[in-house]
Coordinates of C-alpha atoms and ligand atoms in Angstrom, one line a residue:
M1 CA 1.3 -5.6 19.4
E2 CA 0.0 -2.0 18.9
I3 CA -3.0 -2.1 16.5
L4 CA -4.5 1.0 14.8
Y5 CA -7.9 0.9 13.2
S6 CA -10.4 3.5 12.1
P7 CA -14.1 2.7 11.4
H8 CA -14.1 5.6 8.8
H9 CA -12.8 3.1 6.2
A10 CA -16.4 1.8 5.7
K11 CA -17.3 5.2 4.1
H12 CA -15.3 4.1 1.0
A13 CA -17.5 1.3 -0.5
T14 CA -18.7 0.4 -3.9
T15 CA -20.3 -2.5 -5.7
L16 CA -18.8 -1.3 -9.0
R17 CA -17.3 -3.7 -11.4
L18 CA -13.9 -2.8 -12.7
P19 CA -14.4 -1.3 -16.2
G20 CA -12.6 -3.4 -18.8
Y21 CA -11.9 -6.3 -16.4
P22 CA -14.0 -9.4 -15.7
L23 CA -13.5 -8.8 -12.0
P24 CA -15.5 -7.1 -9.2
Y25 CA -14.1 -4.3 -7.1
F26 CA -12.3 -6.5 -4.7
E27 CA -11.2 -3.7 -2.3
I28 CA -14.3 -3.8 0.0
P29 CA -15.1 -2.9 3.7
A30 CA -15.5 -6.6 4.5
R31 CA -11.7 -7.0 4.1
A32 CA -11.0 -4.8 7.1
E33 CA -13.9 -6.2 9.2
A34 CA -12.5 -9.8 8.6
I35 CA -9.1 -8.6 9.9
V36 CA -10.6 -7.0 12.9
Q37 CA -12.4 -10.2 13.8
A38 CA -9.3 -12.4 13.4
I39 CA -7.2 -10.0 15.4
R40 CA -9.7 -10.1 18.3
K41 CA -10.0 -13.9 18.1
A42 CA -6.2 -14.3 18.2
G43 CA -6.0 -11.9 21.2
L44 CA -3.3 -9.9 19.6
G45 CA -4.1 -6.7 21.5
K46 CA -6.7 -3.9 21.7
L47 CA -7.6 -2.0 18.6
D48 CA -6.9 1.7 19.1
E49 CA -8.3 4.5 17.0
P50 CA -5.6 6.7 15.4
R51 CA -4.7 10.1 16.7
D52 CA -5.4 13.0 14.3
F53 CA -2.0 14.3 13.2
G54 CA -3.6 16.7 10.7
M55 CA -2.5 17.3 7.1
A56 CA 1.3 17.9 7.7
P57 CA 2.3 14.2 7.5
I58 CA 0.2 13.9 4.3
T59 CA 1.6 17.0 2.6
D60 CA 5.1 15.9 3.5
V61 CA 4.5 13.2 0.8
H62 CA 1.7 14.3 -1.5
A63 CA 1.4 17.4 -3.8
P64 CA -1.0 20.1 -2.5
D65 CA -2.9 20.2 -5.8
F66 CA -3.4 16.4 -5.8
I67 CA -4.8 16.6 -2.2
R68 CA -7.2 19.4 -3.2
Y69 CA -8.4 17.3 -6.2
L70 CA -8.9 14.2 -4.0
Q71 CA -11.0 16.3 -1.6
T72 CA -13.2 17.8 -4.3
A73 CA -13.4 15.5 -7.3
Y74 CA -16.5 13.6 -6.1
Q75 CA -18.6 16.8 -5.6
S76 CA -17.2 18.6 -8.7
S77 CA -18.2 15.7 -11.0
R78 CA -21.7 15.2 -9.6
P79 CA -23.6 16.9 -12.4
F80 CA -21.9 14.4 -14.9
F81 CA -21.9 11.2 -13.0
E82 CA -25.3 11.7 -11.3
G83 CA -26.5 10.2 -8.0
T84 CA -24.1 8.0 -6.1
K85 CA -22.0 6.9 -9.0
P86 CA -18.2 7.2 -8.5
A87 CA -15.9 9.6 -10.3
I88 CA -13.7 7.6 -12.8
A89 CA -11.4 8.9 -15.6
D90 CA -12.0 8.0 -19.2
T91 CA -9.0 9.8 -20.6
F92 CA -5.4 9.4 -19.2
N93 CA -2.4 11.5 -19.9
G94 CA -0.4 8.4 -20.9
R95 CA 3.0 9.0 -22.5
G96 CA 3.7 12.7 -22.8
W97 CA 1.4 15.6 -22.2
R98 CA 1.6 19.3 -22.7
H99 CA -1.4 20.7 -20.7
K100 CA -2.3 20.3 -17.0
P101 CA -6.1 20.6 -16.9
T102 CA -7.9 22.7 -14.2
G103 CA -11.4 21.2 -14.7
W104 CA -12.5 18.0 -13.1
P105 CA -13.0 15.8 -16.3
G106 CA -9.3 16.3 -17.3
Q107 CA -8.1 16.2 -13.7
L108 CA -9.5 12.7 -13.2
G109 CA -7.2 11.5 -16.0
Y110 CA -4.3 13.7 -14.9
Y111 CA -4.3 12.5 -11.3
S112 CA -5.0 8.8 -11.8
F113 CA -3.2 6.1 -13.8
D114 CA -6.0 3.5 -14.1
V115 CA -9.7 2.9 -13.5
A116 CA -9.2 0.9 -10.3
A117 CA -9.3 3.8 -7.8
A118 CA -12.8 5.3 -8.2
I119 CA -13.6 8.4 -6.1
L120 CA -16.7 8.0 -4.0
E121 CA -18.4 10.3 -1.6
G122 CA -16.5 9.0 1.5
T123 CA -13.2 8.2 -0.3
W124 CA -11.3 11.3 1.1
E125 CA -12.4 10.7 4.7
A126 CA -11.5 7.0 4.5
A127 CA -8.1 7.7 2.9
Y128 CA -7.4 10.5 5.5
W129 CA -8.0 8.2 8.5
S130 CA -6.2 5.3 6.8
A131 CA -3.2 7.6 6.6
Q132 CA -3.6 8.7 10.3
C133 CA -3.5 5.0 11.2
A134 CA -0.1 4.8 9.5
V135 CA 1.2 8.0 11.2
T136 CA 0.0 6.9 14.6
A137 CA 1.6 3.5 14.1
A138 CA 4.9 5.2 13.2
D139 CA 4.5 7.4 16.3
R140 CA 4.1 4.3 18.5
V141 CA 7.2 2.7 17.1
R142 CA 9.2 6.0 17.4
S143 CA 8.2 6.0 21.1
G144 CA 9.6 2.6 21.7
S145 CA 7.2 -0.1 20.6
R146 CA 8.8 -2.9 18.6
F147 CA 5.8 -3.5 16.4
A148 CA 2.7 -1.4 15.4
Y149 CA 0.2 -2.6 12.9
A150 CA -1.9 -0.1 10.9
L151 CA -5.1 -1.6 9.5
C152 CA -5.1 0.8 6.6
R153 CA -8.0 0.8 4.2
P154 CA -8.0 2.0 1.5
P155 CA -4.4 0.7 0.9
G156 CA -1.7 2.9 -0.4
H157 CA 1.4 1.5 -2.1
H158 CA 0.2 2.2 -5.7
A159 CA -0.4 5.9 -4.9
A160 CA 2.4 8.2 -6.0
R161 CA 3.1 11.9 -5.1
D162 CA 0.3 13.1 -7.2
Q163 CA -1.4 10.1 -8.7
H164 CA -3.9 7.5 -7.4
G165 CA -4.6 4.0 -8.9
G166 CA -4.9 0.3 -8.0
F167 CA -7.3 0.9 -5.1
C168 CA -4.9 3.4 -3.5
Y169 CA -5.2 7.2 -2.9
L170 CA -2.7 8.2 -0.2
N171 CA 0.5 6.3 0.2
N172 CA 0.3 5.1 3.9
A173 CA 3.7 3.4 3.9
A174 CA 5.4 6.4 2.4
I175 CA 3.6 8.7 5.0
A176 CA 4.8 6.5 7.9
A177 CA 8.4 6.2 6.6
T178 CA 8.5 10.0 6.1
A179 CA 7.1 10.7 9.5
L180 CA 9.8 8.4 11.0
R181 CA 12.6 10.1 9.0
R182 CA 11.4 13.6 9.9
S183 CA 11.0 12.9 13.7
T184 CA 14.2 10.9 14.2
G185 CA 16.6 11.7 11.4
Q186 CA 17.3 8.0 11.0
R187 CA 17.2 6.0 7.8
V188 CA 14.2 4.0 7.0
A189 CA 13.8 0.8 5.0
I190 CA 10.5 -0.1 3.3
L191 CA 9.9 -3.8 2.5
D192 CA 6.9 -4.4 0.2
I193 CA 5.6 -8.0 0.1
D194 CA 2.3 -7.3 -1.7
Y195 CA 1.9 -9.5 -4.8
H196 CA 1.9 -6.3 -6.9
H197 CA 4.8 -3.9 -7.3
G198 CA 4.6 -0.9 -5.0
N199 CA 5.1 1.6 -7.9
G200 CA 3.8 4.6 -5.9
T201 CA 6.3 4.0 -3.0
Q202 CA 9.1 3.4 -5.5
E203 CA 8.5 6.7 -7.3
I204 CA 8.1 8.8 -4.1
F205 CA 11.6 7.7 -2.8
Y206 CA 13.4 7.0 -6.1
A207 CA 15.9 9.8 -5.6
D208 CA 16.1 9.6 -1.8
P209 CA 19.3 8.1 -0.4
D210 CA 17.9 7.9 3.1
V211 CA 15.0 5.6 2.4
L212 CA 15.6 2.1 1.0
F213 CA 12.7 0.5 -1.0
C214 CA 12.7 -3.3 -1.5
S215 CA 9.8 -5.0 -3.3
L216 CA 9.0 -8.7 -3.9
H217 CA 6.3 -8.9 -6.5
A218 CA 5.0 -10.7 -9.6
S219 CA 6.9 -9.7 -12.7
P220 CA 5.5 -6.7 -14.5
D221 CA 5.8 -8.5 -17.8
A222 CA 2.7 -10.4 -16.8
E223 CA 1.1 -8.6 -13.9
Y224 CA -0.3 -5.2 -12.8
P225 CA 1.0 -2.4 -12.5
F226 CA 3.0 -3.5 -15.7
F227 CA 5.1 -0.3 -16.1
W228 CA 7.2 -0.5 -13.0
G229 CA 8.9 -3.2 -11.0
G230 CA 11.9 -4.3 -13.1
K231 CA 15.2 -5.4 -11.6
E232 CA 17.0 -2.6 -13.4
E233 CA 15.0 0.1 -11.5
R234 CA 17.6 0.9 -8.9
G235 CA 17.0 4.5 -8.0
E236 CA 18.7 7.7 -9.3
G237 CA 21.4 10.2 -8.4
E238 CA 22.7 9.7 -4.9
A239 CA 20.0 7.1 -4.4
I240 CA 21.3 4.6 -6.9
G241 CA 21.1 1.2 -5.2
C242 CA 18.4 2.4 -2.7
N243 CA 15.6 0.9 -4.8
R244 CA 15.6 -2.9 -5.3
N245 CA 13.1 -5.0 -7.0
W246 CA 12.6 -8.8 -7.0
P247 CA 10.2 -9.5 -9.9
L248 CA 9.2 -13.1 -9.6
P249 CA 7.3 -15.6 -11.9
H250 CA 3.7 -15.8 -10.8
S251 CA 4.0 -19.5 -10.1
V252 CA 7.1 -19.1 -7.9
S253 CA 7.5 -21.9 -5.3
E254 CA 7.5 -21.2 -1.6
N255 CA 11.1 -22.0 -1.4
D256 CA 12.2 -19.7 -4.1
Y257 CA 10.0 -16.9 -2.7
L258 CA 11.6 -17.3 0.7
T259 CA 15.1 -17.2 -0.9
A260 CA 14.2 -13.9 -2.6
L261 CA 12.9 -12.6 0.7
G262 CA 16.2 -13.5 2.4
E263 CA 18.1 -11.6 -0.3
A264 CA 15.9 -8.5 0.3
V265 CA 16.4 -8.7 4.1
A266 CA 20.2 -9.0 3.6
V267 CA 20.1 -5.7 1.5
I268 CA 18.1 -4.0 4.3
R269 CA 20.6 -5.2 6.9
E270 CA 23.4 -3.7 4.9
F271 CA 21.6 -0.3 4.6
K272 CA 21.6 -0.1 8.4
P273 CA 18.2 1.6 8.9
G274 CA 16.8 2.7 12.2
F275 CA 13.2 1.5 11.3
L276 CA 11.4 -0.9 9.0
V277 CA 8.1 -0.2 7.3
L278 CA 6.5 -3.4 6.0
S279 CA 4.0 -2.9 3.2
A280 CA 2.0 -6.1 4.0
G281 CA -0.2 -7.2 1.2
F282 CA -1.5 -10.7 1.5
D283 CA -2.4 -11.2 -2.2
F284 CA 0.9 -13.1 -2.5
M285 CA -0.8 -16.1 -0.7
E286 CA -1.7 -18.9 -3.0
S287 CA -5.5 -18.6 -2.4
D288 CA -5.8 -15.0 -3.5
P289 CA -8.3 -14.4 -6.3
V290 CA -6.8 -11.2 -7.7
P291 CA -3.7 -12.4 -9.7
L292 CA -4.4 -12.2 -13.5
N293 CA -2.7 -15.5 -14.2
G294 CA -5.2 -17.6 -12.3
G295 CA -3.2 -18.0 -9.1
S296 CA -0.8 -16.2 -6.8
F297 CA 2.7 -17.3 -5.5
R298 CA 2.7 -20.8 -4.2
V299 CA 3.0 -19.6 -0.6
G300 CA 0.8 -21.4 2.0
P301 CA 0.0 -20.6 5.6
S302 CA 3.1 -22.3 7.0
G303 CA 5.2 -20.2 4.5
L304 CA 3.8 -17.1 6.2
D305 CA 5.5 -18.3 9.5
S306 CA 8.8 -18.3 7.6
V307 CA 8.1 -14.9 6.2
A308 CA 7.5 -13.6 9.8
R309 CA 10.7 -15.3 11.1
I310 CA 12.9 -13.8 8.3
I311 CA 11.5 -10.3 8.8
A312 CA 11.6 -10.5 12.6
G313 CA 15.3 -11.5 12.2
L314 CA 16.1 -7.9 11.2
S315 CA 15.5 -6.9 14.9
L316 CA 14.2 -3.5 13.8
P317 CA 11.3 -1.4 15.2
T318 CA 8.7 -2.1 12.6
V319 CA 5.5 -0.4 11.3
I320 CA 3.3 -2.9 9.5
I321 CA 1.0 -1.3 7.0
Q322 CA -2.0 -3.2 5.5
E323 CA -1.9 -3.2 1.7
G324 CA -3.7 -5.7 -0.5
G325 CA -5.1 -9.2 0.1
Y326 CA -8.5 -10.1 -1.3
D327 CA -9.3 -13.7 -0.1
V328 CA -11.8 -12.2 2.4
E329 CA -12.5 -15.7 4.0
R330 CA -8.8 -16.2 4.9
L331 CA -7.4 -12.6 5.0
G332 CA -7.9 -12.2 8.7
L333 CA -6.2 -15.5 9.5
Y334 CA -3.3 -14.5 7.3
V335 CA -2.8 -11.1 9.0
A336 CA -3.1 -12.7 12.5
R337 CA -0.7 -15.4 11.6
L338 CA 1.9 -12.9 10.3
L339 CA 1.6 -10.7 13.4
T340 CA 1.7 -13.6 15.8
G341 CA 4.8 -14.9 13.9
L342 CA 6.6 -11.6 14.2
I343 CA 6.0 -11.5 18.0
R344 CA 7.0 -15.2 18.4
H345 CA 10.3 -14.7 16.5
T346 CA 11.3 -11.6 18.4
Ligands
LIG1 ZN1 -1.7 -6.2 -4.4

């Protein structure tokens, strides 16, 4: 198993509490360090630092003005937020807007869709190297490796072409998928198993007939990100049918979850992609503390073995991108168990 990891992730760290929520900022450096330890303990392979592919794979997905904003928002807002406090919007563009602001206070609200992706001093650097982990993993798979795991932190699947939110800044899965598309010309399928809908990834590829996006997630009627993730969202134009959502009840049983996963895998098989990008969030495991309904899907550790078996059954060269998962005590074990399962079922 190829494993990509950058220590730069630790530069993005806050003890902030989420404004308006009775929850701490769960997306912390200890998550990545727990995964590193578990991967080493499981003997899954050596951890490589990513190659620097520069800005091109990032600008292939994200808008140049959005990237400039991510690079400068922290420094621009210093006089207002003082000291080491993060930059967070207090006014969002919501439904309908008529003016695109050029100053930082308005830009914070224009380029973000929630308060859960604060910009800290080291956020850009961490997000940049997280994306390079994804591109390097894609490059390894393009060069013949069956699996490459990118330990991406911060995660990415909520980030759209020019919006950040939900702990995400750059969409690592979209960047990996686009790099594979551009370098090989082959179709790519993205399977998102994070508990939350991958709204950013969906929006980036919504009109692209060469990238299939399949997502299993908690129904947006009850769970974040609320405004995306319905079954009826199937893509547009030539890409109708290339976006498929499986919104599930938050208390879905392991059996029903695996049935839905089997359906998604059947859709992927029919699409005949050359590569699979797996957005692997582990907050769908029953012990995760983040779900708003007091518990995640009823999937336990042995269910994870079945998840690995079903995905490995696609027999596709696969890039695995780390997304969410906030049970820090067990997160490393979950990641190691999925990766081990993928190898075993190959
Ligand atoms: Zn999630």
